[in-house]
Short mmCIF file of C-alpha atoms in Angstrom, two decimals:
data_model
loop_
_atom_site.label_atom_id
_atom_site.label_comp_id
_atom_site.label_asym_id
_atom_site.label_seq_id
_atom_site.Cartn_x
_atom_site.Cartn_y
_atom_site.Cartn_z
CA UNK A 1436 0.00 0.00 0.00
CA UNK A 1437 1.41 3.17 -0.90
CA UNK A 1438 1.02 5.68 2.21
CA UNK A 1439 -0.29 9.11 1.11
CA UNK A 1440 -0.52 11.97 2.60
CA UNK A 1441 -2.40 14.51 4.07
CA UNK A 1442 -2.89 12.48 6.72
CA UNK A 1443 -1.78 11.42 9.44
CA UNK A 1444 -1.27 7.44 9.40
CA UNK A 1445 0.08 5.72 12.23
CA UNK A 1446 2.67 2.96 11.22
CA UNK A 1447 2.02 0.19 13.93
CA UNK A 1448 3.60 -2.62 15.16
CA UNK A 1449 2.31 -6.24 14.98
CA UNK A 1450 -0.43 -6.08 17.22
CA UNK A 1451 -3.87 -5.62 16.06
CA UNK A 1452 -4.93 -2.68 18.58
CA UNK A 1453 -2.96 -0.87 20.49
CA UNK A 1454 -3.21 2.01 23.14
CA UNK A 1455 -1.13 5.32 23.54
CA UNK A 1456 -1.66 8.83 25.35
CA UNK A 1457 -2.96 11.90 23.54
CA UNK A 1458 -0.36 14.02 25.84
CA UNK A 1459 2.63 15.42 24.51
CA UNK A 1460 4.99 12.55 24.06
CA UNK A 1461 8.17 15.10 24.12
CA UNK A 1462 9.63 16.50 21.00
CA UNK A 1463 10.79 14.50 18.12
CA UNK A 1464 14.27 14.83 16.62
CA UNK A 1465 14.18 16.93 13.26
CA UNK A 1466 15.01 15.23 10.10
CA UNK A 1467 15.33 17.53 7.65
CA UNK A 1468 14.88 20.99 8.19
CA UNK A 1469 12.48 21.37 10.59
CA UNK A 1470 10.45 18.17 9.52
CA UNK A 1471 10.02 15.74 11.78
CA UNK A 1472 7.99 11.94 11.57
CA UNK A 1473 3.93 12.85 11.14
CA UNK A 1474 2.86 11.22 14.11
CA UNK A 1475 -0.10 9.66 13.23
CA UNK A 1476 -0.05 8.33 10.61
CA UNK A 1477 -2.46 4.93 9.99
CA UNK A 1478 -0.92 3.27 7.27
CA UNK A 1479 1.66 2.71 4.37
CA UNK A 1480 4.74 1.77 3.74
CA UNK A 1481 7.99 3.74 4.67
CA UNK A 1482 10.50 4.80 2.42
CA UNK A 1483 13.94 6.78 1.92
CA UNK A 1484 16.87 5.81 4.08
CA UNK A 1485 15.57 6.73 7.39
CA UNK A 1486 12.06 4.66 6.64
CA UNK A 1487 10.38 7.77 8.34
CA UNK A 1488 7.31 7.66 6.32
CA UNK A 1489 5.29 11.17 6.57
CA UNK A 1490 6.99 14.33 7.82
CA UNK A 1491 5.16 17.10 9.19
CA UNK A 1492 6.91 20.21 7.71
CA UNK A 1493 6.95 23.44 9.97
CA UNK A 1494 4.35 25.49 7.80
CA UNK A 1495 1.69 22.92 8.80
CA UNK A 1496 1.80 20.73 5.59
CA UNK A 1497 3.04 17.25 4.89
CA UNK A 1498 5.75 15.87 2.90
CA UNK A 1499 5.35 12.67 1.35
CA UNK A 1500 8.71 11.25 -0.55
CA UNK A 1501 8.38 10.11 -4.29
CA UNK A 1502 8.54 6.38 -4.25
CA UNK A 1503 11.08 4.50 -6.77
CA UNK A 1504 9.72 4.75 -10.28
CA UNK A 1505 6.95 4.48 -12.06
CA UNK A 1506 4.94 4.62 -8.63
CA UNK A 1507 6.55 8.18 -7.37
CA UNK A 1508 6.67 10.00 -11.22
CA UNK A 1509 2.74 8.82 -11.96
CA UNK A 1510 1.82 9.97 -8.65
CA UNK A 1511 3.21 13.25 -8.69
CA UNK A 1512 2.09 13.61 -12.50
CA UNK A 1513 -1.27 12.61 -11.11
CA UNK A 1514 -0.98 15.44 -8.34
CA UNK A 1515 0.28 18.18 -10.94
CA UNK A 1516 -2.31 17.29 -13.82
CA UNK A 1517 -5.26 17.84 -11.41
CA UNK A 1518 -3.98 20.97 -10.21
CA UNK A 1519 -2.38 22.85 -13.04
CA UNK A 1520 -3.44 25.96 -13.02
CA UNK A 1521 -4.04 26.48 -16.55
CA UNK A 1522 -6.58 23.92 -17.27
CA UNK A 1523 -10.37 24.43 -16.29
CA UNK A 1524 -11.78 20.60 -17.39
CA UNK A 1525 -14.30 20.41 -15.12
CA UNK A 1526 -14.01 16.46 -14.51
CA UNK A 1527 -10.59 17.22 -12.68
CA UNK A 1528 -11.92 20.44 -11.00
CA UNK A 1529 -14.44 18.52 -9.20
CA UNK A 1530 -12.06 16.25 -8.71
CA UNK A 1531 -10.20 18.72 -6.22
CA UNK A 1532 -12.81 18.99 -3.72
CA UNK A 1533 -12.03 15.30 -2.58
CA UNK A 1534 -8.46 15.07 -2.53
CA UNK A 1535 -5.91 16.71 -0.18
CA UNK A 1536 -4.62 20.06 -1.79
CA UNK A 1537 -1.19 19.78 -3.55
CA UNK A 1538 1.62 22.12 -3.65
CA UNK A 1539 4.04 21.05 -5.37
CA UNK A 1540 7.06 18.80 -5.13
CA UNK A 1541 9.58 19.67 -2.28
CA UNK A 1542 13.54 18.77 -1.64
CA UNK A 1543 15.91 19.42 1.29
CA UNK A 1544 19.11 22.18 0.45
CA UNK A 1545 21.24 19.46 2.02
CA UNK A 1546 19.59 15.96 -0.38
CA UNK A 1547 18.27 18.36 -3.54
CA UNK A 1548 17.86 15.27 -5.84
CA UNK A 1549 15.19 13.37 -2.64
CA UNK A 1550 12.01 14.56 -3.56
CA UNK A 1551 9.02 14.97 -1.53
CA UNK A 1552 4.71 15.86 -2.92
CA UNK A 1553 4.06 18.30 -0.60
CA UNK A 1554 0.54 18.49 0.68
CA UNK A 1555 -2.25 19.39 2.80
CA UNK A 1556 -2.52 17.70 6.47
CA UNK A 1557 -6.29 17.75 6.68
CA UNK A 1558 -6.36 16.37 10.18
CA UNK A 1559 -3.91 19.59 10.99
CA UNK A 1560 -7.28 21.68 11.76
CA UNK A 1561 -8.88 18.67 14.58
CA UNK A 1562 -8.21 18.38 18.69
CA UNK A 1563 -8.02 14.44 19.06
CA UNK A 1564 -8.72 13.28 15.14
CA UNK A 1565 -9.77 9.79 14.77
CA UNK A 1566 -8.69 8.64 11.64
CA UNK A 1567 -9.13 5.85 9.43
CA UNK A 1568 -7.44 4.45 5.84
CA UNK A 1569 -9.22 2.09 3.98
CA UNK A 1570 -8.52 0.94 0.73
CA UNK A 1571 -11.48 0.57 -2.22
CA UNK A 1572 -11.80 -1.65 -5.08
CA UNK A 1573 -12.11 -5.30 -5.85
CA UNK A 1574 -8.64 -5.22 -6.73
CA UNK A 1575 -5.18 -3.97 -4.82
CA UNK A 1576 -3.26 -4.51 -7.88
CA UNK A 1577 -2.41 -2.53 -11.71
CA UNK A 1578 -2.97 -3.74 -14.68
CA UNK A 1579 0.99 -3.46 -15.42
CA UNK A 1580 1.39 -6.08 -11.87
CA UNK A 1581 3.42 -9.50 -12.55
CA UNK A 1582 1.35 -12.55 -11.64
CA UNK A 1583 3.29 -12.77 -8.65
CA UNK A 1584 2.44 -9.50 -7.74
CA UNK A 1585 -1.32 -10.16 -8.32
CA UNK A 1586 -1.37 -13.48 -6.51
CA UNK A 1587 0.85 -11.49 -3.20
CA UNK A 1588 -1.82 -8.83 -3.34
CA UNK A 1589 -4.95 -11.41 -3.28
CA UNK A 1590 -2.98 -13.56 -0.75
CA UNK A 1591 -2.84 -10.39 1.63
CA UNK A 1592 -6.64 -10.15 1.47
CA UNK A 1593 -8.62 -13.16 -0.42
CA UNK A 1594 -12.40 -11.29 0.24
CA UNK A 1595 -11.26 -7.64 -1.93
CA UNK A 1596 -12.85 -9.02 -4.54
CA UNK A 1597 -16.05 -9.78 -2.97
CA UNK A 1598 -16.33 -7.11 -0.28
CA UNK A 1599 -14.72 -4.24 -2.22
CA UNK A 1600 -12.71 -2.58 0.60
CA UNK A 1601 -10.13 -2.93 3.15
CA UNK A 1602 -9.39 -1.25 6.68
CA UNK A 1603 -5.68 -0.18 6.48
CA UNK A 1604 -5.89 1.28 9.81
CA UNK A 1605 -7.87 3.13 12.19
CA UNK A 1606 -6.94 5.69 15.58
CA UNK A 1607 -9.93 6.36 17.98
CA UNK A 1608 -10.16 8.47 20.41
CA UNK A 1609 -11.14 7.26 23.46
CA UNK A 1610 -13.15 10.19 26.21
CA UNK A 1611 -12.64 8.00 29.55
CA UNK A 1612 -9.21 7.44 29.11
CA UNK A 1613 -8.43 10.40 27.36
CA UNK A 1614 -6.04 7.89 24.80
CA UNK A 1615 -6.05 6.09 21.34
CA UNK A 1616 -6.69 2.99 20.55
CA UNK A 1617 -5.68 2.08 17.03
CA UNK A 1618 -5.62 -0.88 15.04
CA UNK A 1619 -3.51 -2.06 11.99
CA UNK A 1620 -3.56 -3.72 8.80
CA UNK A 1621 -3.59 -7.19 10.59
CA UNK A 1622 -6.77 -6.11 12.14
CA UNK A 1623 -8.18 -5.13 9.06
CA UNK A 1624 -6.89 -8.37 7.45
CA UNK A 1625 -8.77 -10.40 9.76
CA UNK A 1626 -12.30 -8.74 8.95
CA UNK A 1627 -15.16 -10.96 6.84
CA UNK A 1628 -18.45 -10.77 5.56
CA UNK A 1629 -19.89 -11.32 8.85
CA UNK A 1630 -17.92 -9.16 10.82
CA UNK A 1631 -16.68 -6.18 8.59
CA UNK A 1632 -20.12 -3.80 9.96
CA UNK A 1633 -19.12 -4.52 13.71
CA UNK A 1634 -14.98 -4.11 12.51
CA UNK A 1635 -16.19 -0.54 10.86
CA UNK A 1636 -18.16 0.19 13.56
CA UNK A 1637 -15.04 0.45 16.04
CA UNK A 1638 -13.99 3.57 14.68
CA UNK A 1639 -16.80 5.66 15.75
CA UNK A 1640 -17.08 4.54 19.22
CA UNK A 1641 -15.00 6.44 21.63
CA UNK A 1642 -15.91 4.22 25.04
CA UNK A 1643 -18.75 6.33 25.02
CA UNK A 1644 -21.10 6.67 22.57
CA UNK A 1645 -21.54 5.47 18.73
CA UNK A 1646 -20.56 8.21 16.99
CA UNK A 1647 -23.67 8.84 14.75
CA UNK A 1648 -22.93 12.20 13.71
CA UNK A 1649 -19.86 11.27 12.16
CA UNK A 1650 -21.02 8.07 10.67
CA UNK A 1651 -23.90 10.42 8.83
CA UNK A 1652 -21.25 13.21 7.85
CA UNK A 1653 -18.71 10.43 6.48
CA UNK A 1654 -21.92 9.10 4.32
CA UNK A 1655 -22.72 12.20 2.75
CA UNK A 1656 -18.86 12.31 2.03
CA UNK A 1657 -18.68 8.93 0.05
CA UNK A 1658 -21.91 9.49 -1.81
CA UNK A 1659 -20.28 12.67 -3.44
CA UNK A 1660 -17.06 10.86 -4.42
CA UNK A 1661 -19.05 8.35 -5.66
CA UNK A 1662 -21.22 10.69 -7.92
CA UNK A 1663 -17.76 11.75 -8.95
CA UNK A 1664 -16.54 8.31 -10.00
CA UNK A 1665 -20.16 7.35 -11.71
CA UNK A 1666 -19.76 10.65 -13.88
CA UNK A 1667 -16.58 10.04 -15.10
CA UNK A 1668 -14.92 6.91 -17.62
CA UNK A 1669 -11.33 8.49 -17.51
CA UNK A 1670 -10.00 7.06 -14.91
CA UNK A 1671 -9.11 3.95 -12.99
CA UNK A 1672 -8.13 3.85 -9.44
CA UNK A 1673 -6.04 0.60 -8.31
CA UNK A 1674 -4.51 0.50 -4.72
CA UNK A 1675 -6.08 3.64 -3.58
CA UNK A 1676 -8.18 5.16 -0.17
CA UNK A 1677 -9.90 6.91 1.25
CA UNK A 1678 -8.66 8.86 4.41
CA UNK A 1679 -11.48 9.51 6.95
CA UNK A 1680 -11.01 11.83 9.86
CA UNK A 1681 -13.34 12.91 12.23
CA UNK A 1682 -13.11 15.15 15.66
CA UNK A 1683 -12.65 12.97 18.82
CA UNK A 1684 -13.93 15.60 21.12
CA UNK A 1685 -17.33 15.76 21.54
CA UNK A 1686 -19.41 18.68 21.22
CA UNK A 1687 -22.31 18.89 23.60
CA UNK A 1688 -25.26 16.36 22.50
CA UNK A 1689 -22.99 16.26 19.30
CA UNK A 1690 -23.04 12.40 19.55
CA UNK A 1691 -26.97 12.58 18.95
CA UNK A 1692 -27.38 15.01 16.04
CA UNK A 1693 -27.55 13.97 12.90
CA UNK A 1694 -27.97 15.81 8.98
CA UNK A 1695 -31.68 14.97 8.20
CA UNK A 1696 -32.31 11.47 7.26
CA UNK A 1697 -33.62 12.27 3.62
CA UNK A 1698 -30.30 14.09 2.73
CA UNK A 1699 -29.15 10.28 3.24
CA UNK A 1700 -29.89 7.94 0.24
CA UNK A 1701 -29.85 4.25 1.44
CA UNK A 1702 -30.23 3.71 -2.47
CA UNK A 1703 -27.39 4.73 -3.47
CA UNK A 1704 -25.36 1.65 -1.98
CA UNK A 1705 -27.50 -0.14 -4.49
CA UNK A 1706 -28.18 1.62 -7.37
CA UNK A 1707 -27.39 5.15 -8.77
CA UNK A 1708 -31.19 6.67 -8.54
CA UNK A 1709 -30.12 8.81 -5.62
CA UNK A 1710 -28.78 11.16 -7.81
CA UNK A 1711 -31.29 13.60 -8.73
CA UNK A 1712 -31.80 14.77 -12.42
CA UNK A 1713 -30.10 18.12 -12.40
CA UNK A 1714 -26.85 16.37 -10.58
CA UNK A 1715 -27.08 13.80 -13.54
CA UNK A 1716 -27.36 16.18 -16.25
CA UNK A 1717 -24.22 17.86 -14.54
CA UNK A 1718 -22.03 14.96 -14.16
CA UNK A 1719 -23.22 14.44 -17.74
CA UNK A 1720 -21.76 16.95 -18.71
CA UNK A 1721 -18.48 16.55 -17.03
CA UNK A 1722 -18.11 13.15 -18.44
CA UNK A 1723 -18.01 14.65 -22.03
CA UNK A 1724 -15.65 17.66 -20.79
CA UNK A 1725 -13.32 14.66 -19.76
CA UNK A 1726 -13.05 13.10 -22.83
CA UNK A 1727 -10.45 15.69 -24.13
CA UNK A 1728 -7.60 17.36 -22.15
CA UNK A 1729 -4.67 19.26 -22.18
CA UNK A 1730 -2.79 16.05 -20.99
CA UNK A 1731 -1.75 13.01 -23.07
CA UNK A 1732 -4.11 9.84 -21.74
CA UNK A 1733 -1.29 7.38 -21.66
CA UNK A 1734 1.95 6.88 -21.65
CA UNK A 1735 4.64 4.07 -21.05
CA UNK A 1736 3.48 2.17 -18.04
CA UNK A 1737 0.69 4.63 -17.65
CA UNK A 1738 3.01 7.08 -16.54
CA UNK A 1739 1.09 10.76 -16.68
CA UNK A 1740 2.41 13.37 -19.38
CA UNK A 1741 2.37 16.75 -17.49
CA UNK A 1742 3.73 20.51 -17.48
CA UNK A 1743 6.38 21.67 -15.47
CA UNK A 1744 6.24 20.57 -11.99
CA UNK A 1745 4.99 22.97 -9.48
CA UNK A 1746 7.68 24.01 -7.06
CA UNK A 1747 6.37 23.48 -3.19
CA UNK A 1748 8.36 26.63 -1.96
CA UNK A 1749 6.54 28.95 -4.98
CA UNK A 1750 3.02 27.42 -3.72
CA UNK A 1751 3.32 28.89 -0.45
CA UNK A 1752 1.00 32.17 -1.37
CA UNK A 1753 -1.36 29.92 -2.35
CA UNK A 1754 -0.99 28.06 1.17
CA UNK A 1755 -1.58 31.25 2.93
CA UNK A 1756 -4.78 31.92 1.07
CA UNK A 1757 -6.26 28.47 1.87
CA UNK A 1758 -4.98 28.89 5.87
CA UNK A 1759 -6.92 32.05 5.64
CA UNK A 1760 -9.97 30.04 4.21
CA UNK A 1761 -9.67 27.54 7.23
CA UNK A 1762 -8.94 29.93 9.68
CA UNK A 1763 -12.45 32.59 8.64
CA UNK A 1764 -13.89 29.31 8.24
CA UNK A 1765 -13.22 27.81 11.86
CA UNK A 1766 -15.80 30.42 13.46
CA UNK A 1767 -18.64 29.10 11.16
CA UNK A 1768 -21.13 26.62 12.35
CA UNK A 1769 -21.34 25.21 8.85
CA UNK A 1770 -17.57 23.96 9.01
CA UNK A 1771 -17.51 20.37 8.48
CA UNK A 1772 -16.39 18.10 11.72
CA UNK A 1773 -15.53 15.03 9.21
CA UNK A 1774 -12.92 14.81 6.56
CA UNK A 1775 -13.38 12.08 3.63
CA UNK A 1776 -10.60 12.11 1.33
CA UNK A 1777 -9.17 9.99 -1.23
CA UNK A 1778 -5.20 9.39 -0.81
CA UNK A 1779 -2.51 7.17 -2.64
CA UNK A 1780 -2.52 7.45 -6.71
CA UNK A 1781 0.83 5.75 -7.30
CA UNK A 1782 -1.26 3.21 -9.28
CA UNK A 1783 -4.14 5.17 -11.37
CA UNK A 1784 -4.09 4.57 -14.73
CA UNK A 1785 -6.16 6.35 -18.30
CA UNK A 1786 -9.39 4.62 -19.07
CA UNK A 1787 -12.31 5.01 -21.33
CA UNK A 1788 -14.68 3.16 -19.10
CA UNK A 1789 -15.86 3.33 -15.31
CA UNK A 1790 -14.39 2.57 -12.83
CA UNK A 1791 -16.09 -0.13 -11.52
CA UNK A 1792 -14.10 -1.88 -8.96
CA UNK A 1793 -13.98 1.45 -7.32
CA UNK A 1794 -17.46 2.04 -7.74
CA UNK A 1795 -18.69 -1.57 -6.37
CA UNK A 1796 -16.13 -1.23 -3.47
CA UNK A 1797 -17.59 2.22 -2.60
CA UNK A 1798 -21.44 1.40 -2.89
CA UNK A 1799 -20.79 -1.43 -0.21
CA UNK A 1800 -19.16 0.79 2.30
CA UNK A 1801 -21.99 2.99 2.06
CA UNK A 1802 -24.10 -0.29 2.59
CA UNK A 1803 -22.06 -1.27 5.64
CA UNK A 1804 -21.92 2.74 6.74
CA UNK A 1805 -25.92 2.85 7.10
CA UNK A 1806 -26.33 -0.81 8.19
CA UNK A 1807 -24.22 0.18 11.44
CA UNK A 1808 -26.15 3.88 11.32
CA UNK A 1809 -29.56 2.25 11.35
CA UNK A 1810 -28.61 -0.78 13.72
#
């Protein structure tokens, strides 16, 4: 799995759930200029010479380093396509609202030629975030993958196929004990048909209460990415997540409200008529916007043709507007306490059909999501 971002994952050790402090556990030791390990973060694998996975750089975002090639280059050419600023294709601007915000690719003075995607920490903004990386589609591996790849990858988890997701990792915050208890890819491993609701469920119970309000927020969430992905045949999505983070502390009697029930659509883990006609004349739309782009679609190994790079230093204005965003934002009741974002694009790939493996694999987490909402 190819950590991403944004994000806050928490490499654990071999046990399946373990417990930690939410106090201060001292300073960490920089590593390179001012960036030290992201200390939470849920999931992924490590890489560079230090294996220090995520670093949290000083001006709040987080630096994620290019994997070996093709993985690294087709994930930062994923990164830069989506946010050029000279394009205005409306499939990829929607896009943008569901991924962490990119700026840029970012290197040390002292290791110039280590490079890093710099991006947005969206858990930066929460108390005590409980967060949560779980994978979607039926499969965890390219089309480019050796058979001994493909039969690793199905080996890891036998049920992808049939259950369409996978819990990478998950931190929850616990009120009693004022701690974390998180769980790892083992844990997630061991999950089946007939346990995967109660498995989900975990992650919005804080020792307390079941979490409802987030479990409603995070449903809203996936049915707009979803709507994305069944209003678009340009790309496919292989070894990819979804990062979900919601706000550990409670708000008074915030455990017991809930959006309205009819802005939730049950239907749409079975079917697409939850989408209203205007929304389908829109994504409509989009679909036929996508089907030409400044971009070449493919390209040896599916590696993305892009402009220039951004530079993650040159971005920073742009940082400064969207910190001004979050901080008028923060004294608005309409700010959202969940975060639903999709991470890890080392492996997507041109199509010129749906995506259905990500589709199927997101239409029965929404089933599980209001099967543990209703229950």
């Amino acid at each position: 799995m190819d950590s991403s971002v944004a994000v806050g994952r928490l490499e654990l050790a071999r046990p399946l759930m373990t417990r930690g402090s939410c106090l201060p556990e001292g300073a960490q030791s920089a590593h390179l200029n001012g960036c030290v390990p992201l200390s939470h973060q849920v999931a992924g694998h490590k890489y560079g010479v230090d294996k220090v996975g995520i670093l949290q750089h000083p001006d709040g975002t987080v630096l994620k380093q290019l994997q070996p090639p093709p993985r690294g280059p087709r994930e930062m050419q994923f990164y830069s396509m989506v946010y050029a600023d000279d394009h205005c294709d409306p499939c990829l601007v929607d896009l943008q609202a569901h991924l962490p915000k990119y700026y840029g690719t970012w290197s040390s003075p002292d290791a110039p030629t280590d490079l890093y995607l710099k991006l947005e920490d969206v858990t930066r903004r929460f108390q005590k975030p409980c967060i949560m990386d779980v994978k979607i589609g039926q499969r965890s591996y390219d089309p480019f993958a050796s058979q001994e790849k493909r039969e690793q990858q199905i080996r890891k988890y036998p049920l992808m196929e049939e259950i369409g997701f996978l819990v990478l990792g998950m931190r929850v915050y616990k009120v009693g004990s004022d701690s974390f208890d998180a769980y790892d890819q083992h844990y997630g491993r061991g999950l089946v048909k007939d346990t995967i609701k109660e498995g989900l469920s975990k992650f919005f119970y804080n020792g307390d209460i079941l979490r409802n309000d987030a479990i409603t927020a995070s449903i809203l969430k996936v049915q707009k990415i979803l709507q994305w992905f069944e209003g678009q045949s340009r790309f496919n999505f292989y070894a990819s997540s979804l990062l979900f983070v919601y706000e550990g502390v409670c708000a008074p009697s915030l455990g017991s409200q809930t959006v309205r029930e009819s802005q939730i659509a049950p239907e749409a883990c079975e079917q697409n008529n939850n989408i209203n006609q205007s929304l389908s004349t829109m994504y409509s739309l989009h679909k036929k916007g996508c089907v030409r782009s400044h971009y070449q679609s493919k390209q040896d190994n599916g590696v993305w043709s892009s402009s220039q790079q951004p530079n993650g230093n040159r971005s920073l204005a742009r940082l400064e507007e969207d910190r001004k965003e979050m901080k008028s934002d923060a004294g608005q009741e309409t700010v959202s306490d969940v975060e639903v974002k999709m991470i890890d694009f080392a492996h997507v790939f041109p199509s010129d059909v749906p995506d259905q493996g990500y589709i199927y694999g997101l239409k029965n987490l929404l089933k599980v999501l209001h099967q543990i909402l209703e229950e």
